[in-house]
Amino acid sequence: MSAARFVARSFLSRRLAAAVPAAAPAASTPAASTCQQQQSQFHSSAHLEARRRSRFKSVRAVEMGLTSDEKIESFTKKKFAEYTEDEKAALAHNYPAEHMEAIEAAEAAIDPKDLTIQGRLRIDPYRMPYIDDFSEIQPIIDKRARRSAPPSHKARFMDVDEFTQDLINWADEIRRGEPTHKMKKLKDFVPEEFQKKPEGQWPKDVRDEAFTNFWAYLKEQKDADAKAAANATGPTDGDILSYILERSSMTDNNLQANSSLAPALPDKVPGVEGRYRNAVDPADDGLDDKGQFQELKKRTGMSVRQILNLKTKLLVRRRVVNQTRLGKIASASVMVIAGNGDGWLGLGMAKSVEPQIAQEKATLMAIQSMQPIPRYENRTIYGEVTAKVSGTIVRLNSRPPGFGLRVSHRIFEMCRAAGIRDLSAKFLRSRNPMNTVKATYQALLSQPNPEQLAIGRGKKLVDVRKVYYGGSVH
């Protein structure tokens, strides 16, 4: 045994011996006692009881004065008092008989002593100032009462004639003249002891009486203003400002709604209708109302009907991820081909977060990049062609009539789009899908042209099959 191991064992023995208290009860077995000592001594985290905290502050019954039945009874009568006859009469004034029966049944079903012993009352500064029947409305806590109907969804902006008629109606309805005396407020109709308190803290009977007197006062002022309207000269600056800021400019009869959001613009706004819309060509016969192919028409010179008749095919789809400081951003990369089936073929690549958008972009690029593909007898290629892209090498060979397309599925779709019916292909190295399509497209465009070779040699090109067979070669 090495000296280091002996020292470590002796140190551990001393630590375990020092950790055992003198009057500790004996464990069931020595092994269990040693394991318990090691866990309590060398565990790195605190005990679960020390980490757990209660969600609520513990308040003892002694601090609340709930140590005897008499004190519990007095606390219950003070905090959860029953309704008096006057309070019941006030509730009956606001609630129908069915609601009053429900309130009395609820009062009889709930024992106030249970609320005293088991209930929790908030003591924080943000507590609600009422706990019983929620009859008071606090603007900070409660939602605002909705006194108006929702706005009409059929409302629209007024035109010139409707706006003129609305202005005439407003001129006939406005109050003429400005009263010179000072208007009273609601708090002027309550006793002085409640004038400095907010409205939510007024007693219900005081508040009801103040509302009654205030509405009567407003009616008297309205009648007085109507009598003095004959001597007035016209609308004041306040009336005009109120018309500009508060009058509705829509056909909703100037109804005030609860919503603070302005209504959305309608589909047809007077003065703006027809100015901002996609350029639609009448010659398209409604095939491109969204204007998706208008820019492509200008670049290719084809009509929308010709664009829609092209053969398009999605050949390669892959998911790519870009690692940024915000995380991994995933997107879709696609490759699409387009052809007219008669010697024209195009290739397009695009990438987007949405696969559908990427495919639409790649399709437009493939149509825009279409190029003519040389074909022998409009069915195969000229001789043997080889192309290389990265580690992929593609070899294409021309074949006699009736041979067919003995190629992979991606080259098969490219040949169908280009109008090639007889062909064979072979991959010499890598079979990467994207490089395979690129190499095949490059090979089709780099075919040897016999006419150009004949011109370069200064000779005339004659097709022997057409001469001897009278042109019947298919």
Coordinates of C-alpha atoms in Angstrom, one line a residue:
M1 CA 0.0 0.0 0.0
S2 CA 1.4 3.4 -0.9
A3 CA 2.0 6.2 1.6
A4 CA -0.5 8.5 -0.1
R5 CA -3.3 6.0 0.2
F6 CA -2.6 5.4 3.9
V7 CA -2.6 9.1 4.7
A8 CA -5.9 9.6 2.9
R9 CA -7.6 6.7 4.7
S10 CA -6.4 7.9 8.1
F11 CA -7.6 11.5 7.3
L12 CA -11.0 10.2 6.3
S13 CA -11.3 8.1 9.5
R14 CA -10.6 11.1 11.7
R15 CA -13.2 13.2 9.9
L16 CA -15.9 10.6 10.3
A17 CA -15.0 10.0 13.9
A18 CA -15.2 13.8 14.7
A19 CA -18.5 14.1 12.9
V20 CA -20.3 11.5 15.2
P21 CA -21.9 13.3 18.2
A22 CA -21.4 11.8 21.7
A23 CA -25.1 11.1 22.5
A24 CA -26.2 10.1 19.0
P25 CA -28.6 7.1 18.9
A26 CA -27.2 3.9 17.5
A27 CA -28.1 3.1 13.9
S28 CA -29.6 -0.2 12.9
T29 CA -26.3 -1.4 11.4
P30 CA -22.7 0.0 11.3
A31 CA -22.8 0.2 7.5
A32 CA -26.0 2.3 7.5
S33 CA -24.6 4.6 10.2
T34 CA -21.4 5.2 8.2
C35 CA -23.4 5.9 5.0
Q36 CA -25.6 8.4 6.8
Q37 CA -22.6 10.2 8.3
Q38 CA -20.9 10.4 4.9
Q39 CA -24.1 11.9 3.3
S40 CA -24.6 14.5 6.0
Q41 CA -20.9 15.5 6.1
F42 CA -19.8 15.5 2.5
H43 CA -22.9 16.4 0.5
S44 CA -22.4 19.7 -1.4
S45 CA -26.0 21.0 -1.4
A46 CA -28.1 22.2 1.5
H47 CA -30.9 20.2 3.0
L48 CA -34.2 20.3 1.2
E49 CA -36.0 21.7 4.3
A50 CA -33.5 24.6 4.4
R51 CA -34.1 25.5 0.7
R52 CA -37.9 25.3 0.7
R53 CA -39.7 28.5 1.5
S54 CA -43.4 29.2 2.0
R55 CA -45.3 31.3 -0.5
F56 CA -47.1 33.2 2.3
K57 CA -45.9 34.9 5.4
S58 CA -46.6 32.9 8.5
V59 CA -48.7 34.8 11.0
R60 CA -49.3 33.2 14.4
A61 CA -52.6 33.0 16.1
V62 CA -51.2 34.8 19.1
E63 CA -50.3 37.8 17.0
M64 CA -53.8 38.0 15.7
G65 CA -55.3 37.5 19.1
L66 CA -57.0 34.2 18.3
T67 CA -56.1 32.3 21.4
S68 CA -59.5 31.8 23.0
D69 CA -63.1 31.3 21.8
E70 CA -64.1 34.7 23.1
K71 CA -61.4 36.5 21.1
I72 CA -62.2 34.4 18.0
E73 CA -65.8 35.4 18.3
S74 CA -65.0 39.1 18.7
F75 CA -62.6 39.0 15.7
T76 CA -65.3 37.3 13.6
K77 CA -68.0 39.9 14.4
K78 CA -65.5 42.7 13.7
K79 CA -64.1 41.4 10.4
F80 CA -67.0 39.4 9.0
A81 CA -70.1 41.1 10.3
E82 CA -73.5 40.1 9.0
Y83 CA -75.7 42.4 6.9
T84 CA -77.8 44.8 8.9
E85 CA -81.5 45.6 8.0
D86 CA -80.4 48.8 6.4
E87 CA -77.8 47.1 4.3
K88 CA -80.2 44.5 3.2
A89 CA -82.7 47.2 2.2
A90 CA -80.0 48.9 0.1
L91 CA -79.1 45.6 -1.6
A92 CA -82.8 45.0 -2.3
H93 CA -82.9 48.4 -4.0
N94 CA -80.2 47.3 -6.5
Y95 CA -80.8 43.5 -6.9
P96 CA -84.0 41.6 -7.8
A97 CA -85.6 39.1 -5.5
E98 CA -83.8 36.1 -7.1
H99 CA -80.4 37.7 -6.4
M100 CA -81.4 38.5 -2.8
E101 CA -82.3 34.9 -2.2
A102 CA -78.9 33.8 -3.6
I103 CA -77.1 36.3 -1.3
E104 CA -79.0 35.1 1.7
A105 CA -78.3 31.4 0.9
A106 CA -74.6 32.2 0.5
E107 CA -74.5 34.0 3.8
A108 CA -76.2 31.0 5.5
A109 CA -73.9 28.4 3.9
I110 CA -70.5 30.1 4.8
D111 CA -69.6 30.1 8.5
P112 CA -67.7 33.3 9.5
K113 CA -65.7 31.3 12.0
D114 CA -64.2 29.2 9.2
L115 CA -63.1 32.4 7.5
T116 CA -61.5 33.6 10.7
I117 CA -59.5 30.4 11.4
Q118 CA -58.7 29.2 7.9
G119 CA -59.0 32.3 5.7
R120 CA -56.1 34.5 4.6
L121 CA -56.4 38.3 4.6
R122 CA -53.8 40.3 2.6
I123 CA -51.8 42.8 4.6
D124 CA -49.6 44.1 1.8
P125 CA -49.9 47.8 0.6
Y126 CA -51.4 46.6 -2.7
R127 CA -54.4 44.8 -1.2
M128 CA -57.9 45.6 -2.4
P129 CA -59.8 47.9 0.0
Y130 CA -62.9 45.6 0.0
I131 CA -63.3 41.9 0.8
D132 CA -67.0 41.3 1.1
D133 CA -69.4 41.8 -1.8
F134 CA -67.3 43.7 -4.4
S135 CA -69.9 46.5 -4.6
E136 CA -67.3 49.3 -5.0
I137 CA -65.5 49.9 -8.3
Q138 CA -61.8 50.8 -8.1
P139 CA -60.4 52.2 -11.3
I140 CA -56.9 50.8 -10.6
I141 CA -58.1 47.2 -10.0
D142 CA -61.4 46.8 -11.8
K143 CA -62.2 47.0 -15.5
R144 CA -63.9 50.1 -16.7
A145 CA -67.7 49.7 -17.1
R146 CA -68.8 49.6 -20.7
R147 CA -71.7 51.9 -21.2
S148 CA -71.7 52.1 -25.0
A149 CA -72.3 49.6 -27.7
P150 CA -69.4 48.2 -29.8
P151 CA -68.6 50.0 -33.0
S152 CA -70.4 48.9 -36.2
H153 CA -68.3 46.7 -38.5
K154 CA -70.2 48.1 -41.5
A155 CA -69.1 51.7 -40.9
R156 CA -67.2 53.4 -43.6
F157 CA -65.7 56.9 -44.3
M158 CA -68.2 59.5 -45.4
D159 CA -68.0 60.9 -48.9
V160 CA -68.2 64.6 -49.8
D161 CA -72.0 64.7 -49.8
E162 CA -72.4 62.8 -46.5
F163 CA -69.8 65.0 -44.8
T164 CA -71.6 68.1 -45.9
Q165 CA -74.9 66.9 -44.6
D166 CA -73.3 65.8 -41.3
L167 CA -71.7 69.3 -40.9
I168 CA -75.2 70.9 -41.5
N169 CA -76.7 68.6 -38.8
W170 CA -74.0 69.5 -36.4
A171 CA -74.5 73.2 -37.0
D172 CA -78.2 72.7 -36.1
E173 CA -77.6 70.7 -33.0
I174 CA -74.7 72.5 -31.3
R175 CA -75.2 74.6 -28.2
R176 CA -75.1 78.3 -29.2
G177 CA -73.1 80.6 -26.9
E178 CA -70.9 79.9 -24.0
P179 CA -72.2 80.0 -20.4
T180 CA -70.4 82.7 -18.3
H181 CA -70.9 81.1 -14.9
K182 CA -68.8 78.2 -13.6
M183 CA -70.3 74.8 -13.8
K184 CA -70.5 72.7 -10.6
K185 CA -69.0 69.3 -10.3
L186 CA -70.2 66.0 -8.7
K187 CA -68.2 66.5 -5.5
D188 CA -70.0 69.8 -4.8
F189 CA -73.2 67.8 -4.1
V190 CA -71.8 65.7 -1.2
P191 CA -71.1 66.7 2.4
E192 CA -67.8 68.5 3.2
E193 CA -66.4 65.5 5.0
F194 CA -66.5 63.4 1.8
Q195 CA -65.3 66.1 -0.7
K196 CA -61.6 65.4 -0.2
K197 CA -62.0 61.7 -0.5
P198 CA -62.1 59.9 -3.9
E199 CA -65.5 58.8 -5.3
G200 CA -64.8 55.1 -4.7
Q201 CA -64.7 55.7 -0.9
W202 CA -68.1 57.5 -0.7
P203 CA -71.0 55.6 1.0
K204 CA -73.5 54.3 -1.4
D205 CA -76.4 56.4 -0.2
V206 CA -74.3 59.6 -0.3
R207 CA -73.2 58.8 -3.8
D208 CA -76.7 58.0 -5.1
E209 CA -78.1 61.3 -3.7
A210 CA -75.2 63.2 -5.2
F211 CA -75.8 61.7 -8.6
T212 CA -79.5 62.5 -8.5
N213 CA -78.9 66.2 -7.6
F214 CA -76.1 66.5 -10.1
W215 CA -78.2 65.2 -13.0
A216 CA -81.1 67.5 -12.0
Y217 CA -78.6 70.4 -12.0
L218 CA -77.4 69.5 -15.5
K219 CA -81.0 69.4 -16.8
E220 CA -81.6 72.9 -15.4
Q221 CA -78.5 74.2 -17.1
K222 CA -79.5 72.6 -20.4
D223 CA -82.9 74.3 -20.3
A224 CA -81.3 77.6 -19.4
D225 CA -78.9 77.3 -22.3
A226 CA -81.7 76.5 -24.7
K227 CA -83.6 79.7 -23.7
A228 CA -80.4 81.8 -24.2
A229 CA -79.7 80.2 -27.6
A230 CA -81.9 82.8 -29.4
N231 CA -79.5 85.6 -28.5
A232 CA -76.3 83.7 -29.5
T233 CA -74.4 84.5 -32.6
G234 CA -72.9 81.1 -33.5
P235 CA -70.6 78.3 -32.4
T236 CA -67.7 79.1 -30.2
D237 CA -64.1 78.1 -30.4
G238 CA -64.8 75.3 -28.0
D239 CA -67.6 73.9 -30.1
I240 CA -65.4 73.9 -33.2
L241 CA -62.5 72.2 -31.4
S242 CA -64.9 69.6 -30.0
Y243 CA -66.2 68.9 -33.6
I244 CA -62.7 68.4 -34.9
L245 CA -61.5 66.1 -32.2
E246 CA -64.6 64.2 -31.1
R247 CA -66.9 64.1 -34.2
S248 CA -66.7 60.8 -36.0
S249 CA -65.8 60.9 -39.7
M250 CA -67.5 57.6 -40.5
T251 CA -71.1 56.6 -41.2
D252 CA -71.8 55.3 -37.6
N253 CA -74.2 58.2 -36.6
N254 CA -71.4 59.5 -34.3
L255 CA -71.9 56.7 -31.8
Q256 CA -69.3 56.6 -29.0
A257 CA -67.7 53.2 -28.6
N258 CA -65.8 51.7 -25.7
S259 CA -62.9 50.7 -27.8
S260 CA -59.9 53.0 -28.0
L261 CA -58.7 51.5 -31.3
A262 CA -59.5 53.3 -34.5
P263 CA -61.5 51.3 -37.0
A264 CA -59.6 49.8 -39.8
L265 CA -59.7 51.3 -43.3
P266 CA -62.3 49.9 -45.6
D267 CA -61.6 48.2 -48.8
K268 CA -62.6 51.2 -50.9
V269 CA -61.6 54.6 -49.5
P270 CA -62.9 57.6 -51.4
G271 CA -60.1 59.5 -53.2
V272 CA -57.6 56.6 -52.7
E273 CA -59.5 53.8 -54.5
G274 CA -57.7 52.5 -57.6
R275 CA -54.4 54.3 -56.9
Y276 CA -52.6 51.6 -55.1
R277 CA -53.1 48.2 -56.7
N278 CA -51.1 45.7 -58.6
A279 CA -50.6 46.3 -62.3
V280 CA -52.9 43.9 -64.0
D281 CA -52.8 43.4 -67.8
P282 CA -56.2 42.9 -69.4
A283 CA -54.5 40.6 -71.9
D284 CA -53.9 38.1 -69.1
D285 CA -57.6 37.1 -68.9
G286 CA -57.5 37.2 -65.1
L287 CA -54.7 34.6 -64.8
D288 CA -52.5 36.8 -62.8
D289 CA -54.6 39.1 -60.6
K290 CA -51.9 39.2 -57.9
G291 CA -49.2 40.5 -60.4
Q292 CA -46.8 37.6 -59.6
F293 CA -45.6 37.2 -63.3
Q294 CA -45.7 40.8 -64.4
E295 CA -42.0 41.4 -63.9
L296 CA -41.2 38.0 -65.5
K297 CA -43.3 39.0 -68.6
K298 CA -41.1 42.0 -69.1
R299 CA -37.9 40.0 -68.9
T300 CA -38.8 37.0 -71.0
G301 CA -41.3 38.5 -73.4
M302 CA -43.8 35.6 -72.8
S303 CA -47.4 35.9 -71.8
V304 CA -48.9 34.7 -68.6
R305 CA -50.6 31.8 -70.4
Q306 CA -47.3 30.7 -71.9
I307 CA -45.6 30.9 -68.5
L308 CA -48.3 28.8 -66.9
N309 CA -48.0 26.2 -69.7
L310 CA -44.3 25.6 -69.0
K311 CA -43.3 22.3 -67.3
T312 CA -41.7 22.9 -63.8
K313 CA -40.4 20.3 -61.4
L314 CA -38.9 20.5 -57.9
L315 CA -35.8 18.2 -58.1
V316 CA -33.8 18.9 -54.9
R317 CA -35.0 20.1 -51.5
R318 CA -32.7 20.3 -48.5
R319 CA -32.7 21.9 -45.0
V320 CA -29.8 24.2 -44.2
V321 CA -29.0 25.8 -40.8
N322 CA -27.0 29.0 -40.3
Q323 CA -25.3 29.3 -37.0
T324 CA -25.5 32.9 -35.7
R325 CA -25.0 34.6 -32.3
L326 CA -28.8 34.4 -31.8
G327 CA -28.8 30.6 -32.4
K328 CA -29.4 28.3 -35.3
I329 CA -31.5 29.8 -38.1
A330 CA -33.1 27.1 -40.2
S331 CA -34.1 27.6 -43.8
A332 CA -35.0 25.6 -46.9
S333 CA -32.9 25.4 -50.1
V334 CA -34.6 24.1 -53.3
M335 CA -33.6 23.6 -56.9
V336 CA -36.3 23.7 -59.6
I337 CA -36.1 23.2 -63.4
A338 CA -38.4 24.7 -66.0
G339 CA -38.8 23.8 -69.7
N340 CA -41.3 24.0 -72.6
G341 CA -40.8 20.4 -73.7
D342 CA -39.4 21.6 -77.1
G343 CA -35.7 22.4 -76.6
W344 CA -35.7 25.0 -73.8
L345 CA -34.5 24.3 -70.3
G346 CA -33.8 26.5 -67.2
L347 CA -32.4 25.9 -63.8
G348 CA -33.2 27.9 -60.6
M349 CA -32.0 27.8 -57.0
A350 CA -33.5 29.8 -54.1
K351 CA -33.4 29.7 -50.3
S352 CA -35.9 31.0 -47.8
V353 CA -37.2 30.4 -44.3
E354 CA -40.5 29.1 -45.7
P355 CA -40.2 26.2 -48.2
Q356 CA -43.2 27.4 -50.3
I357 CA -41.6 30.8 -50.8
A358 CA -38.3 29.3 -51.7
Q359 CA -40.0 27.1 -54.3
E360 CA -41.8 30.1 -55.9
K361 CA -38.6 32.1 -56.1
A362 CA -36.7 29.2 -57.6
T363 CA -39.5 28.6 -60.2
L364 CA -39.3 32.2 -61.3
M365 CA -35.5 32.1 -61.6
A366 CA -35.7 28.8 -63.6
I367 CA -38.2 30.3 -66.1
Q368 CA -36.1 33.4 -66.4
S369 CA -32.8 31.5 -67.0
M370 CA -34.2 29.1 -69.7
Q371 CA -31.7 28.5 -72.6
P372 CA -32.0 26.5 -75.8
I373 CA -30.8 22.9 -75.7
P374 CA -29.3 21.5 -79.0
R375 CA -31.1 18.3 -80.0
Y376 CA -30.4 15.9 -82.8
E377 CA -33.6 15.0 -84.7
N378 CA -35.5 16.6 -81.7
R379 CA -35.1 13.5 -79.7
T380 CA -31.5 13.0 -78.4
I381 CA -28.2 14.9 -78.0
Y382 CA -25.1 15.1 -80.3
G383 CA -22.6 12.4 -79.5
E384 CA -21.1 11.9 -76.1
V385 CA -20.8 14.7 -73.6
T386 CA -19.1 14.8 -70.2
A387 CA -19.3 17.5 -67.5
K388 CA -17.8 17.8 -64.0
V389 CA -19.0 19.8 -61.0
S390 CA -17.1 19.5 -57.8
G391 CA -16.7 15.7 -57.3
T392 CA -19.5 14.7 -59.6
I393 CA -18.8 13.6 -63.2
V394 CA -21.8 13.0 -65.6
R395 CA -21.4 11.3 -69.0
L396 CA -24.3 11.6 -71.4
N397 CA -24.6 9.4 -74.6
S398 CA -26.9 9.8 -77.6
R399 CA -29.0 6.8 -78.4
P400 CA -31.0 5.5 -81.5
P401 CA -34.8 6.0 -81.8
G402 CA -36.9 4.0 -79.4
F403 CA -34.1 3.6 -76.8
G404 CA -35.9 5.7 -74.2
L405 CA -34.5 7.5 -71.2
R406 CA -32.4 5.1 -69.2
V407 CA -31.2 7.7 -66.7
S408 CA -31.7 8.5 -63.0
H409 CA -35.0 10.1 -61.9
R410 CA -33.6 13.7 -61.7
I411 CA -32.1 13.5 -65.2
F412 CA -35.3 11.9 -66.4
E413 CA -37.3 15.0 -65.4
M414 CA -34.8 17.3 -67.0
C415 CA -35.0 15.4 -70.3
R416 CA -38.8 15.5 -70.2
A417 CA -38.8 19.3 -69.7
A418 CA -36.3 19.8 -72.5
G419 CA -38.0 17.4 -75.0
I420 CA -35.3 14.7 -75.1
R421 CA -36.6 11.1 -75.6
D422 CA -33.6 8.9 -76.2
L423 CA -30.6 9.2 -73.8
S424 CA -28.3 7.2 -71.5
A425 CA -26.3 8.7 -68.6
K426 CA -23.7 7.4 -66.1
F427 CA -22.2 8.9 -62.9
L428 CA -18.5 8.2 -62.7
R429 CA -17.9 9.5 -59.2
S430 CA -20.1 11.3 -56.6
R431 CA -23.9 11.2 -56.8
N432 CA -24.6 14.4 -54.9
P433 CA -28.2 15.4 -55.9
M434 CA -27.5 19.1 -56.4
N435 CA -24.2 18.6 -58.2
T436 CA -25.7 15.9 -60.4
V437 CA -28.4 18.3 -61.6
K438 CA -25.8 21.1 -62.2
A439 CA -23.5 18.8 -64.1
T440 CA -26.3 17.5 -66.3
Y441 CA -27.5 21.0 -67.1
Q442 CA -23.9 22.0 -67.9
A443 CA -23.4 18.9 -70.2
L444 CA -26.6 19.7 -72.1
L445 CA -25.5 23.2 -72.8
S446 CA -21.9 22.2 -73.8
Q447 CA -22.8 19.8 -76.6
P448 CA -20.6 19.8 -79.8
N449 CA -22.5 21.5 -82.6
P450 CA -21.8 19.7 -86.0
E451 CA -22.8 22.8 -87.9
Q452 CA -20.2 24.9 -86.1
L453 CA -17.6 22.2 -86.7
A454 CA -18.4 22.1 -90.4
I455 CA -18.2 25.9 -90.7
G456 CA -14.8 25.8 -88.9
R457 CA -13.5 23.2 -91.3
G458 CA -14.8 24.9 -94.4
K459 CA -17.1 22.0 -95.4
K460 CA -20.8 21.4 -95.9
L461 CA -22.7 19.3 -93.4
V462 CA -25.0 16.7 -95.0
D463 CA -27.2 14.3 -93.0
V464 CA -26.8 11.0 -94.9
R465 CA -29.8 9.4 -93.2
K466 CA -32.1 12.2 -94.3
V467 CA -30.7 12.0 -97.9
Y468 CA -30.9 8.3 -98.3
Y469 CA -34.2 7.7 -96.4
G470 CA -36.0 10.8 -97.7
G471 CA -36.2 12.5 -94.3
S472 CA -38.2 9.6 -92.7
V473 CA -35.8 9.0 -89.8
H474 CA -38.2 8.9 -86.9

